[in-house]
XYZ file of C-alpha atoms in Angstrom:
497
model
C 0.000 0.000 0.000
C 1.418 3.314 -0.993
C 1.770 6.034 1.849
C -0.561 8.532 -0.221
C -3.316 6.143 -0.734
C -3.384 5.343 2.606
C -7.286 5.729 4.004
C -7.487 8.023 6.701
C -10.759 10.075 9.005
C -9.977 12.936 9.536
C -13.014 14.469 10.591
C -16.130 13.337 12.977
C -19.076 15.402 15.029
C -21.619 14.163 16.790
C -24.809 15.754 17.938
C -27.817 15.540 19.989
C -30.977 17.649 19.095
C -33.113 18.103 22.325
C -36.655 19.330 22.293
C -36.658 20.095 18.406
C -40.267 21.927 17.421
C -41.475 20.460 14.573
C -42.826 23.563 13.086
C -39.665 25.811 13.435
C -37.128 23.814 13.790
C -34.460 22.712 11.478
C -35.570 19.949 8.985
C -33.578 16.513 8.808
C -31.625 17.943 6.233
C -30.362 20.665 7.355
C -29.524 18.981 10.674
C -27.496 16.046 8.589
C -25.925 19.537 6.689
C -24.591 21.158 10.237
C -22.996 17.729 11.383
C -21.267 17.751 8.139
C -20.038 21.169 8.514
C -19.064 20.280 12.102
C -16.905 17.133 10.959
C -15.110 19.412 8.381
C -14.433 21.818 11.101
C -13.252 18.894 13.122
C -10.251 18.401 10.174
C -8.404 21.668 12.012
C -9.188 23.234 7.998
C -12.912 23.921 8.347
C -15.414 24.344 5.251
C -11.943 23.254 2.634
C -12.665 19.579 3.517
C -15.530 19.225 2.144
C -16.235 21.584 -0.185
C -15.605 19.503 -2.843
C -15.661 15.618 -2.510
C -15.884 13.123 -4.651
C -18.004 10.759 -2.746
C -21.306 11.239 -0.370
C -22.793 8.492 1.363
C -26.137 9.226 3.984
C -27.430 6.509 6.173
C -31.079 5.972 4.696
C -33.286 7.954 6.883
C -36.160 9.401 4.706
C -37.896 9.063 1.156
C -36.859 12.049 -1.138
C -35.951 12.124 -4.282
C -32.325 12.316 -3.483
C -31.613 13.299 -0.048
C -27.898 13.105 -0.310
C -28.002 15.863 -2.722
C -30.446 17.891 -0.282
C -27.845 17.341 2.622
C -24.818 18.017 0.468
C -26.252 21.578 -0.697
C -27.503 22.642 2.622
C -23.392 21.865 3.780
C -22.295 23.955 0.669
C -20.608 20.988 -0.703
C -20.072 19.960 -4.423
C -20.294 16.350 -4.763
C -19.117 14.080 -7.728
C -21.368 11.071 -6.499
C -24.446 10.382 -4.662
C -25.266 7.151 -2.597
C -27.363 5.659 0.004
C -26.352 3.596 2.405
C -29.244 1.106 2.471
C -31.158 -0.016 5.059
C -29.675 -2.254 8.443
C -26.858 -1.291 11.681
C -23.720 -2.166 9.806
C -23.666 0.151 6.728
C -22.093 2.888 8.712
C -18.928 0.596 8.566
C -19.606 -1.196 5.769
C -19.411 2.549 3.841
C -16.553 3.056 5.993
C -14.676 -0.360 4.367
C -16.096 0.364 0.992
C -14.546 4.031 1.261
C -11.371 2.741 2.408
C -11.306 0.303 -0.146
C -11.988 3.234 -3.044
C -9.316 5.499 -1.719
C -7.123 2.255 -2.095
C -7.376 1.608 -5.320
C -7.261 4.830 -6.478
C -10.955 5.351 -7.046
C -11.555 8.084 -5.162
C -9.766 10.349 -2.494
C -13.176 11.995 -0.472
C -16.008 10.832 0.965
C -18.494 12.026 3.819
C -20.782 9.917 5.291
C -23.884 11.375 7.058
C -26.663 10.083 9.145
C -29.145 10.428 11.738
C -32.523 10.242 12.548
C -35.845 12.455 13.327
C -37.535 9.753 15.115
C -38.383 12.136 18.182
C -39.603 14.931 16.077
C -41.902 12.856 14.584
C -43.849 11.339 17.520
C -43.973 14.941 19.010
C -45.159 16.361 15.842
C -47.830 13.439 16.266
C -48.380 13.824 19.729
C -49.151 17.389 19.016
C -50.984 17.050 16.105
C -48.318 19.452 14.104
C -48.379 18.525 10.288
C -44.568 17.640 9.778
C -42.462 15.620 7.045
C -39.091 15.664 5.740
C -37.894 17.532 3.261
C -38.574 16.222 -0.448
C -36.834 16.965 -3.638
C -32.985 17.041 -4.391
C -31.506 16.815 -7.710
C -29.386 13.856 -9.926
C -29.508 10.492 -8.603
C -27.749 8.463 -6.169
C -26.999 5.012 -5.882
C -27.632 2.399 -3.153
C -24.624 0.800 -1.329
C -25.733 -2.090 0.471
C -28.335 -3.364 -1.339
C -31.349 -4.802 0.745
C -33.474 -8.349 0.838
C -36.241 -8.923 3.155
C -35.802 -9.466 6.711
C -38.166 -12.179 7.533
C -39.979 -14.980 5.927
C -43.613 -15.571 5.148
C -43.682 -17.476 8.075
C -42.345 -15.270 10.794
C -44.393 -12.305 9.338
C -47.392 -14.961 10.183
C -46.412 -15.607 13.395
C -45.487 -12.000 14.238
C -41.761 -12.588 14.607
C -40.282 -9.758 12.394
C -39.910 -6.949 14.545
C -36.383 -6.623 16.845
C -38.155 -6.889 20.457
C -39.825 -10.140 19.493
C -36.826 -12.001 17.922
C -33.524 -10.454 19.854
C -34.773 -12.417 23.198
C -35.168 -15.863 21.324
C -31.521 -15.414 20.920
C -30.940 -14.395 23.994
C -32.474 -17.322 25.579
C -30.820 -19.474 22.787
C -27.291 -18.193 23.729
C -28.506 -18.673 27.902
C -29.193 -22.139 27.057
C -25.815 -23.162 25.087
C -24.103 -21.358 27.672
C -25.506 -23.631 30.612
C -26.663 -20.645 32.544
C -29.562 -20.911 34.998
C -32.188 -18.145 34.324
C -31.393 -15.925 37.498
C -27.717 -16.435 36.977
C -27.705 -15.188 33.296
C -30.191 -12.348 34.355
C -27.329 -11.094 36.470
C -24.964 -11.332 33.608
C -26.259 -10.018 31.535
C -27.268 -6.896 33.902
C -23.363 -6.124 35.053
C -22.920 -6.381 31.177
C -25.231 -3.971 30.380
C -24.530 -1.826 33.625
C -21.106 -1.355 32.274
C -22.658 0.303 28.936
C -24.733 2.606 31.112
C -21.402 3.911 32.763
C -19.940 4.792 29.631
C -23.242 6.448 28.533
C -22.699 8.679 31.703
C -20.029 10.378 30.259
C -21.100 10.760 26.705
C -21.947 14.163 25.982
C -24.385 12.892 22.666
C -26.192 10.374 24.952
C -29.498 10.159 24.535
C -29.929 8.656 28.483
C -26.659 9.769 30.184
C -27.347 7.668 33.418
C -25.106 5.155 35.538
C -27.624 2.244 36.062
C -27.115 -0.684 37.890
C -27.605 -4.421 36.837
C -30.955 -4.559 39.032
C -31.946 -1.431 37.817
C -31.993 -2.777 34.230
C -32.962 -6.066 34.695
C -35.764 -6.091 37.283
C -39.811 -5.054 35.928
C -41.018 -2.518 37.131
C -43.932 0.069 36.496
C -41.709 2.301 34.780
C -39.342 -0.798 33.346
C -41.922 -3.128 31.931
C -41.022 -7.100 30.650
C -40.978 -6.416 26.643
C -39.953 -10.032 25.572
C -38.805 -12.161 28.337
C -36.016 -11.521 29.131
C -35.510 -8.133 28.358
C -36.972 -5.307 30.184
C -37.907 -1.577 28.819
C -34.469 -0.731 29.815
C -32.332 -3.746 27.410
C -34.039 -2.725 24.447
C -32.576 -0.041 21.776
C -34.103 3.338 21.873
C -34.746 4.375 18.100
C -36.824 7.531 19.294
C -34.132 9.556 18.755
C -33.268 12.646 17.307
C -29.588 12.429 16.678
C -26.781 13.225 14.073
C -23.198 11.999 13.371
C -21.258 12.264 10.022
C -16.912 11.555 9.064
C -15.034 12.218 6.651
C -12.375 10.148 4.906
C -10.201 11.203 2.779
C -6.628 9.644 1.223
C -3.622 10.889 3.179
C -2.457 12.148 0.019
C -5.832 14.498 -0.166
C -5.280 15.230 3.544
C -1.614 16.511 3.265
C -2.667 18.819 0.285
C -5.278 20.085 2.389
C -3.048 21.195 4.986
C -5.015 18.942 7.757
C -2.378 17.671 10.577
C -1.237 13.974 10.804
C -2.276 14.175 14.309
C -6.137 14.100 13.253
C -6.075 11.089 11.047
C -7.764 7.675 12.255
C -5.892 5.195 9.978
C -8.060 2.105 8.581
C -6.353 -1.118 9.174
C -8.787 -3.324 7.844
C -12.475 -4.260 7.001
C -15.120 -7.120 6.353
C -18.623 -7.716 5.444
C -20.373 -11.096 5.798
C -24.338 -12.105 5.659
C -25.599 -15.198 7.686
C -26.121 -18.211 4.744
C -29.285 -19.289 6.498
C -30.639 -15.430 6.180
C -33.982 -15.578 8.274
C -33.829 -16.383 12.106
C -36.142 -19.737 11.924
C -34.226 -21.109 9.536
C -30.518 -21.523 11.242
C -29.476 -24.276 12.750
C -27.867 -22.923 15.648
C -29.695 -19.921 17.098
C -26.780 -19.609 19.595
C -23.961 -19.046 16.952
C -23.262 -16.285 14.057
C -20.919 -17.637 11.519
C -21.302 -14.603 9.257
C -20.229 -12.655 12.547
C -17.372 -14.535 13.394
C -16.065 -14.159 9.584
C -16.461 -10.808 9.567
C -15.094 -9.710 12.809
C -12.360 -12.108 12.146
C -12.125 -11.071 8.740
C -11.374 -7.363 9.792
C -8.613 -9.024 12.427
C -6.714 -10.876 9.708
C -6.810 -7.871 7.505
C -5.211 -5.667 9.837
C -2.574 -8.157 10.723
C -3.600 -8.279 14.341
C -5.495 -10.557 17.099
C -8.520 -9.510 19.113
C -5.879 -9.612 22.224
C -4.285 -6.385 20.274
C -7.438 -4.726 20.421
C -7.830 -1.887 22.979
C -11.069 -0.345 22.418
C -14.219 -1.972 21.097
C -17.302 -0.792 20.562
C -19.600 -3.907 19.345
C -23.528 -3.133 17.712
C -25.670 -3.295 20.971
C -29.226 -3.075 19.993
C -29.732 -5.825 22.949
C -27.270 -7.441 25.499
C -27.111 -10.812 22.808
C -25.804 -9.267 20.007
C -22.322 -7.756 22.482
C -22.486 -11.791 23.947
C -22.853 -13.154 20.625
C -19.740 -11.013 19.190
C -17.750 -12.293 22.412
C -18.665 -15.802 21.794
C -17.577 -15.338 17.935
C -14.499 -13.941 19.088
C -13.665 -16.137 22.105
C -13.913 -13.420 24.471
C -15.240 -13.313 27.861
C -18.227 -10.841 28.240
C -17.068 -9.588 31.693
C -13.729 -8.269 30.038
C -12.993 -5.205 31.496
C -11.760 -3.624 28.144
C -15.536 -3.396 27.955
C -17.052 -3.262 24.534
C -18.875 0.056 24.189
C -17.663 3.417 23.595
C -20.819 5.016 23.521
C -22.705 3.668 25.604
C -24.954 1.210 23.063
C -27.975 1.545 21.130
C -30.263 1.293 24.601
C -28.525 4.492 26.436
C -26.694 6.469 24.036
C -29.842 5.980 21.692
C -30.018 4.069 18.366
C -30.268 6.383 15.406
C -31.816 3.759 12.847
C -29.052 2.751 10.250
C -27.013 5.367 11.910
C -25.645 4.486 15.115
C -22.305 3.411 13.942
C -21.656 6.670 12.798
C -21.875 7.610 16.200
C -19.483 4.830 17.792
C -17.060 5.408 14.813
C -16.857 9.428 15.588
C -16.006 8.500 19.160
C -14.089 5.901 18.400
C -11.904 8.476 16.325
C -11.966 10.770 19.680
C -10.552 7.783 21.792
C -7.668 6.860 19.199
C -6.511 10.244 18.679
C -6.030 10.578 22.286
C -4.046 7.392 22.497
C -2.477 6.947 18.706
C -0.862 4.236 20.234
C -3.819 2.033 20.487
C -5.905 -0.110 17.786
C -9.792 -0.372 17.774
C -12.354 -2.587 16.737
C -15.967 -1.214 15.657
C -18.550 -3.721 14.306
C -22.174 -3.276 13.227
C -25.149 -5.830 12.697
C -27.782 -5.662 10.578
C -31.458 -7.163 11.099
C -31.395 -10.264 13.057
C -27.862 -10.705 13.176
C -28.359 -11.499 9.665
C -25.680 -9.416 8.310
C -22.187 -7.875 9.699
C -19.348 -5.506 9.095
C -16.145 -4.858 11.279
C -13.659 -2.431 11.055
C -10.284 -2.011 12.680
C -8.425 1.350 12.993
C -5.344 2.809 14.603
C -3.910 6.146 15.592
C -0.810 5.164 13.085
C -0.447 3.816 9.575
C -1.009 -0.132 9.518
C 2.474 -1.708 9.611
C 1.641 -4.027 7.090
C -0.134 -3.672 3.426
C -3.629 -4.944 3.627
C -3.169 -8.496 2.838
C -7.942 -8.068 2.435
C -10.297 -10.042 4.704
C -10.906 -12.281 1.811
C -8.060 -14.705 2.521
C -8.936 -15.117 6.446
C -9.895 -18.517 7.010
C -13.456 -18.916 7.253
C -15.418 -19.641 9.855
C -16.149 -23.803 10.301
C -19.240 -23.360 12.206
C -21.112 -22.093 8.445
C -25.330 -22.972 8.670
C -27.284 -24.120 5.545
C -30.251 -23.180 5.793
C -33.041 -25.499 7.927
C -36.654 -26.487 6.059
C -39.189 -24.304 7.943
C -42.618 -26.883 7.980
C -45.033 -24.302 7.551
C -48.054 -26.686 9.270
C -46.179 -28.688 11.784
C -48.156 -31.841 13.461
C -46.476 -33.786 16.311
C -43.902 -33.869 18.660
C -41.873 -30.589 18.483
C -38.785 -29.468 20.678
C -37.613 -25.580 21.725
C -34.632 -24.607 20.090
C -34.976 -20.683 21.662
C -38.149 -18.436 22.985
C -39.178 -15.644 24.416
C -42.919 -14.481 26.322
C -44.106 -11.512 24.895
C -45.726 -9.012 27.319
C -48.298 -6.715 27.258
C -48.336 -2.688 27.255
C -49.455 -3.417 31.481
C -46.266 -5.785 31.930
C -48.358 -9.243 31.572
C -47.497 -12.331 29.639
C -49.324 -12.257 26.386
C -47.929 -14.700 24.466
C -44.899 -16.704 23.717
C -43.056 -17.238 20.678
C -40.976 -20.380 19.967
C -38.575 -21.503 17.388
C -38.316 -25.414 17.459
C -37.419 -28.720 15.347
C -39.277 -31.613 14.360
C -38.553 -35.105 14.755
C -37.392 -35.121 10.818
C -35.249 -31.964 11.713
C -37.250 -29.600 10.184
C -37.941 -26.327 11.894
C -41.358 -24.843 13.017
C -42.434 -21.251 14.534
C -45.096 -21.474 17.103
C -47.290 -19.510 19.348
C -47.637 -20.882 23.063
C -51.154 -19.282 24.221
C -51.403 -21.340 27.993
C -51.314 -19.281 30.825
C -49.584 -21.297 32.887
C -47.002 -22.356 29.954
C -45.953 -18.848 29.692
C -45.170 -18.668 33.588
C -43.260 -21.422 33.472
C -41.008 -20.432 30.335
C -40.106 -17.332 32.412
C -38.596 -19.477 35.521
C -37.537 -22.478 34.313
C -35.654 -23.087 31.254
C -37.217 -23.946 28.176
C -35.114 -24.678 25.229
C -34.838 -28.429 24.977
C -38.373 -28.908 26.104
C -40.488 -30.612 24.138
C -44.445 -30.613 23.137
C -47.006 -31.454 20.706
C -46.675 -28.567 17.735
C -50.007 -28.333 16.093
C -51.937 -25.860 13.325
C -54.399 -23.059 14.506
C -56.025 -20.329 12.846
C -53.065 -18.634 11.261
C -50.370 -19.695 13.444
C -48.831 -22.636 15.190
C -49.399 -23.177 18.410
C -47.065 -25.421 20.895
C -48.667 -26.790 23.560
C -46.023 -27.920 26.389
C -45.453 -31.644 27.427
């Protein structure tokens, strides 16, 4: 790798919009446009870096007919070429790998990436009864970079399992199970876990909940911290009602010399990887305690960079609920209670998860943390949907030591899932393979949700309707029970042995 093509950020900003009114205040646009302008100033050069870029990539947030080139204008920025992001929580690093990558191979030598979300506005401007909607408009046309495929199957939109609350807990318990936790003991796991991202939260100035919580605190229902899906609480879950902005900007070091911006502000990129789960849709792997795609791409970004995960001094892993940190730990052989701790936000549930944008947010303070110790390498990771798809980045205060050898040629993971038949009208003797007991908006069981197998292996999604089945799922453990699987009116229904 040449020394001038060498990618580099040079510029981050962060920012938290309290109490925006949706009839005055600034429009999503313009509040993508000030980040923008606040990374540039970030460079130490101001307005200069990005005045003119060749590359502009926004975090999909809302329909217009191009919002990039909306954003771009309000900044006072002339840009070569438009694109989206697409839709899911890694394509803040998989732009910043596929920017890297460009300024690499000569392709291009600047890019901003924008992105945030006016989640908050919205429901106030609801709650109000304001009329409010983004802006429209924008000229040219802009092209998609991650390009999208739906997130759930016929079948789990049947059975209601498509939206994050219901499916992140059948992990969970999945991962509970394989670990050989009891219930109460993983509960206070996975609270000291999640305590530890509240801490950091506590000192983030962009936090959307800058509060020290305890484990109990987090873990135990209350009136004001309701059961969602057993066995996360109000307080486990990622916040998306949000109103907050983050943006970089990456340029070649060539392109950053010229410019006059010091050496001391450059993040270098070390290395990168992308990876989607081969059995795509949650009821259809055959281990719902294991990511393959996850470890390959967190692995992936490792072997690029020439380093180990024991090199790694900061981390800050996607965190829209406490099993997709454990679930990068088990991937990476690491113990969840390691105190290099593996947020530097805070996570999606404290410092506030900004849609497709939150790893924006831990990549701008990630840059923050590894300009104040350039001696130090980081690792920043991001999944998308239902841990269906990943990207991982790795990034040092200094240039990488070695040329990118590209995450291509890193071994691959042995623990790769085919796909599982889903039976679609299951009869017979079924088996739990992970859960969780949906509650209701007053904190009572309403339901629970199971992902099984058959006898001939094939997989089923079921409802579990019994009262006193859905007490029991909650204190004793259920995966590896078994009952008789059967066909209702529009879903399956398990009824417990």
């Amino acid at each position: 790798m040449s020394a001038d093509r060498q990618p580099v950020i040079v510029g981050v900003a962060q920012h938290r919009w309290r109490a925006i009114d949706p009839a005055t205040g600034p429009d999503v646009a313009v509040r993508a446009a000030a980040v923008a302008r606040a990374a540039a100033a970030d460079t130490g050069i101001g307005h200069r870096a990005i005045a003119s870029v060749d590359a502009w990539v926004h975090t999909v947030g809302w329909a217009a007919a191009n919002p990039v080139d909306l954003i771009a204008r309000a900044a006072g920025a002339k840009v070569r070429h438009c694109w989206s992001s697409g839709s899911g929580g890694e394509v803040g690093v998989a732009a910043a790998n596929w920017a890297a990558r460009a300024i690499l191979a000569g392709e291009l030598d600047s890019v901003v990436v924008t992105g945030g979300t006016d989640f908050r506005t919205r429901a106030r401007a609801e709650r109000l009864g304001i009329a409010y909607s983004p802006p429209s408009g924008g000229e040219g046309a802009f092209d998609v970079l991650v390009k999208g495929k739906p997130a759930s199957s016929e079948i789990e939109l049947a059975h209601d399992m498509a939206i994050p609350i219901h499916v992140y807990p059948i992990f969970e318990n999945a991962l509970r199970a394989a670990r050989g936790l009891g219930i109460d003991e993983h509960r206070d796991r996975m609270g000291a876990l999640m305590s530890s991202f509240t801490a950091v939260a506590a000192t983030n100035p962009y936090a959307w909940f800058p509060e020290f919580r305890t484990a109990d605190d987090l873990t135990a229902p209350t009136a004001d911290n309701r059961m969602i899906g057993f066995p996360y609480t109000k307080r486990l879950n990622a916040i998306l009602d949000v109103d907050l902005n983050a943006a970089y900007v990456m340029m070649s070091a060539a392109r950053a010399s010229a410019l006059g911006i010091r050496s001391d502000r450059w993040v270098h990129w070390w290395g990168g990887a992308s990876a989607d789960e081969q059995a795509y849709h949650p009821s259809t792997r055959p281990d719902l305690a294991a990511c393959p795609a996850m470890q390959d791409s967190h692995r992936g970004a490792l072997h690029e960079a020439g380093i180990g995960v024991d090199d790694i001094a900061m981390f800050d892993f996607y965190s829209c609920f406490p099993v997709a940190v454990e679930m990068a730990c088990e991937m990476l052989g690491l113990d969840d209670r390691d105190p290099r701790r593996f947020t530097l936000t805070g996570g999606l549930p404290y410092a506030g998860g900004p849609g497709s944008a939150y790893t924006l947010h831990s990549i701008a303070a990630m840059v923050d943390r590894v300009r104040e110790q350039p001696h130090e390498t980081a690792l920043v990771t991001g999944n998308g949907m239902f841990l269906s798809k990943h990207a991982s980045s790795v990034w040092g205060g200094r240039p990488r030591p070695l040329a990118p050898v590209g995450s291509a040629s890193a071994p691959r993971t042995t623990l790769a899932q085919m796909p599982l038949t889903v039976d679609e009208a299951p009869t017979g003797r079924g088996t739990i393979d992970g859960y969780t007991v949906l509650h209701d908006r007053a904190g009572e069981p309403a339901r629970g949700l199971v992902v099984g197998h058959l006898a001939n292996g094939h997989r089923f999604v079921a409802h579990v309707i019994e009262p006193e089945a859905l007490v029991e799922l909650e204190q004793y453990e259920g995966v590896g029970r078994n009952g008789d699987v059967r066909r209702g009116e529009g879903v399956n229904i398990l009824e417990l042995a």
